[in-house]
CSV table of C-alpha atoms in Angstrom, one decimal:
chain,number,residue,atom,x,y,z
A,1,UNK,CA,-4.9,21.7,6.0
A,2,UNK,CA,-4.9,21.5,1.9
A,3,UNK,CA,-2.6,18.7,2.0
A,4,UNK,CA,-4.7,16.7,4.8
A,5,UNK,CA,-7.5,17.2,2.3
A,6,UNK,CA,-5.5,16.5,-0.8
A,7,UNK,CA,-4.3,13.0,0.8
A,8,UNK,CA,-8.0,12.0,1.7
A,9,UNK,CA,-9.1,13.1,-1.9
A,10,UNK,CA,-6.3,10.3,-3.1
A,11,UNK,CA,-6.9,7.9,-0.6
A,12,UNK,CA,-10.8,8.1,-1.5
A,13,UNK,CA,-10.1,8.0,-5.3
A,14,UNK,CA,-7.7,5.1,-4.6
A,15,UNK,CA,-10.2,3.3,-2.3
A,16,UNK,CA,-13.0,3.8,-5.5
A,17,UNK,CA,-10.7,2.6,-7.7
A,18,UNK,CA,-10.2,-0.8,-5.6
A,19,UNK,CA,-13.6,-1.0,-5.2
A,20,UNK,CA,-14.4,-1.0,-8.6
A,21,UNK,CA,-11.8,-3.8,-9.6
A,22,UNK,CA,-12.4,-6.1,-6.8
A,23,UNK,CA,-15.4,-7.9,-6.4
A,24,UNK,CA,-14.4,-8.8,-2.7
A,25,UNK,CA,-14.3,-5.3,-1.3
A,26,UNK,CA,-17.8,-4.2,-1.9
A,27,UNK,CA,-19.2,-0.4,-0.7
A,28,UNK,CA,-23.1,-0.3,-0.7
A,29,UNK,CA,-25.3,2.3,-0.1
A,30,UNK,CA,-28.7,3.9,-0.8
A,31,UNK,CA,-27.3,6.1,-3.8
A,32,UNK,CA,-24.5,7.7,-5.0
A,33,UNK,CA,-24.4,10.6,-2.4
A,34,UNK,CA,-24.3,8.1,0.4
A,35,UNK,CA,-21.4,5.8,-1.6
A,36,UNK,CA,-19.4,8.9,-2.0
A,37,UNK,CA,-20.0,10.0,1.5
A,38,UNK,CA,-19.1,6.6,3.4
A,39,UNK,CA,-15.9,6.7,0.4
A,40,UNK,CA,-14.4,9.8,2.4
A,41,UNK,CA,-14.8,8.7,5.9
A,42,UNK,CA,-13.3,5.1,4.8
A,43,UNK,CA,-10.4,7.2,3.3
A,44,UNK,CA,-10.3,9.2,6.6
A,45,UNK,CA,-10.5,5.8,8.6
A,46,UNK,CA,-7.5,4.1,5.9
A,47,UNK,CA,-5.6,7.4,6.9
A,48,UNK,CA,-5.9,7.5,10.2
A,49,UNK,CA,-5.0,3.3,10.3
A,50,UNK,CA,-1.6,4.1,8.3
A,51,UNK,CA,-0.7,7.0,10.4
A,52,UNK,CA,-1.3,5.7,13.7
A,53,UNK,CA,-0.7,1.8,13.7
A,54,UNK,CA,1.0,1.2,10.7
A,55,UNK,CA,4.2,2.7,12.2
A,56,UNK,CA,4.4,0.4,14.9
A,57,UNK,CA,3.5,-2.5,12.8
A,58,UNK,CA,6.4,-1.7,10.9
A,59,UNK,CA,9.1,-1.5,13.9
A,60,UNK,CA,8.0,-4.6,15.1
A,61,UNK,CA,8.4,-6.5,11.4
A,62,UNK,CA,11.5,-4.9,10.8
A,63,UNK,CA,13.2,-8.3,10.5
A,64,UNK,CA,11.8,-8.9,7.8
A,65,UNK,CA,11.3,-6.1,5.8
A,66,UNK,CA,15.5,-7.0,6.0
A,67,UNK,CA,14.5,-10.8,5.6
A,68,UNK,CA,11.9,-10.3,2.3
A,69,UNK,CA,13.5,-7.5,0.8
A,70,UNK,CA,10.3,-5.1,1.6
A,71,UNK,CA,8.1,-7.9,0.1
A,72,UNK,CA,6.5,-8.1,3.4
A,73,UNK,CA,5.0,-4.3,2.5
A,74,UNK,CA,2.1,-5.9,0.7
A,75,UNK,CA,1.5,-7.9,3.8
A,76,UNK,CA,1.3,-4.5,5.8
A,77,UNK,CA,-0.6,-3.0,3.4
A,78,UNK,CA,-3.5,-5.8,3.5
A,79,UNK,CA,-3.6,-6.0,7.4
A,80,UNK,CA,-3.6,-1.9,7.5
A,81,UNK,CA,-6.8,-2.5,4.4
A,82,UNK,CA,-8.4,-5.3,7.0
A,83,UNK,CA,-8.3,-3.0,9.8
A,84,UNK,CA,-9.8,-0.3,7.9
A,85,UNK,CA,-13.0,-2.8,7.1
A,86,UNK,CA,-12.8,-4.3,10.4
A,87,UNK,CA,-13.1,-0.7,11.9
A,88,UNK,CA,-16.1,0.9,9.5
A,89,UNK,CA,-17.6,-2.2,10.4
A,90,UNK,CA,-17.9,-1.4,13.8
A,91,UNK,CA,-18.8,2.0,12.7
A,92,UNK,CA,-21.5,0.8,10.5
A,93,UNK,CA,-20.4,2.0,7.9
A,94,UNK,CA,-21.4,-0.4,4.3
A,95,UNK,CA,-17.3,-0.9,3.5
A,96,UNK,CA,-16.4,-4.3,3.6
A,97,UNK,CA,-12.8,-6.3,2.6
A,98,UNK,CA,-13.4,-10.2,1.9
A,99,UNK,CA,-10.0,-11.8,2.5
A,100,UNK,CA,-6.8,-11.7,3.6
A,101,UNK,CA,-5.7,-12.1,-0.8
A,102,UNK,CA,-8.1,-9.7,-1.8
A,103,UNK,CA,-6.9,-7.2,0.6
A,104,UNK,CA,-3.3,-7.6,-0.5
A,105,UNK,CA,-4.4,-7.1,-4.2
A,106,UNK,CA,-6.4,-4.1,-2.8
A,107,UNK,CA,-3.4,-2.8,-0.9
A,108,UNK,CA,-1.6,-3.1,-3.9
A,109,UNK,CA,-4.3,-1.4,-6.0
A,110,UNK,CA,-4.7,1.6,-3.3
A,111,UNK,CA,-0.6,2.0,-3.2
A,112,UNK,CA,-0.3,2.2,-6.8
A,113,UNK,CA,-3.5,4.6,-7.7
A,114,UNK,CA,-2.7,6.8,-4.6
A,115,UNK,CA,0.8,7.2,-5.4
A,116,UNK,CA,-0.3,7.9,-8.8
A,117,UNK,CA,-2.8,10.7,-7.5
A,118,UNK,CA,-0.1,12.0,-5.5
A,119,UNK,CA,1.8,12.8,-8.7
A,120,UNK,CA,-0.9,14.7,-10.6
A,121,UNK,CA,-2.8,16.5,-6.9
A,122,UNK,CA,-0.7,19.6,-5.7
A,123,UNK,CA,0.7,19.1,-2.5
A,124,UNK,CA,1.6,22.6,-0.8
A,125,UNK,CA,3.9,22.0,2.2
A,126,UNK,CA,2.6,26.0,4.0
């Protein structure tokens, strides 16, 4: 359970950072409470995305992951950051990714910050 919260504490902090770099993905809300609340069910949306579909994306482009030398990751990594706005969208929730090129920088961004926080957060294994 610690390391489910750890990740979502990563994937939030790498969301915030995104957000705060790009002007294209944009999180709006009422105060900081509210921004900070709809930050952690995005990151528990972004998880859920890269656990349950991005697994099966990844199968099926397997070809060229070969093909593009893993290049084709950042392409994954925008569609998986799409999906994620697509879906709090239909939640309602005020998260919002404008573009496929601002969602590859923003994968990028999230990948390098969370791996980052995954360096410097413990991560027990019980």
């Amino acid at each position: 359970m610690k390391n489910f919260v750890v990740k979502t504490i990563a994937n939030a902090g790498a969301l915030a950072v995104a957000v705060w770099l790009l002007d294209k993905i944009t999180l709006t809300g009422s105060g900081t409470a509210k921004k900070v609340g709809t930050l952690i069910v995005v990151a528990l949306i972004f998880g859920l995305v890269n656990f349950l579909v991005k697994p099966v994306v990844k199968v099926l482009t397997f070809p060229l992951f070969i093909l593009t030398l893993g290049l084709i990751t950042l392409v994954v990594n925008a569609l998986m950051l799409l999906l994620t706005s697509w879906v709090a969208g239909k939640l309602d929730l005020s998260f919002h990714v404008e573009g496929f090129w601002t969602a590859v920088l923003g994968g990028l961004i999230i990948s390098i910050v969370s791996w980052a926080l995954h360096m410097v957060l413990p991560d027990d294994e019980d």
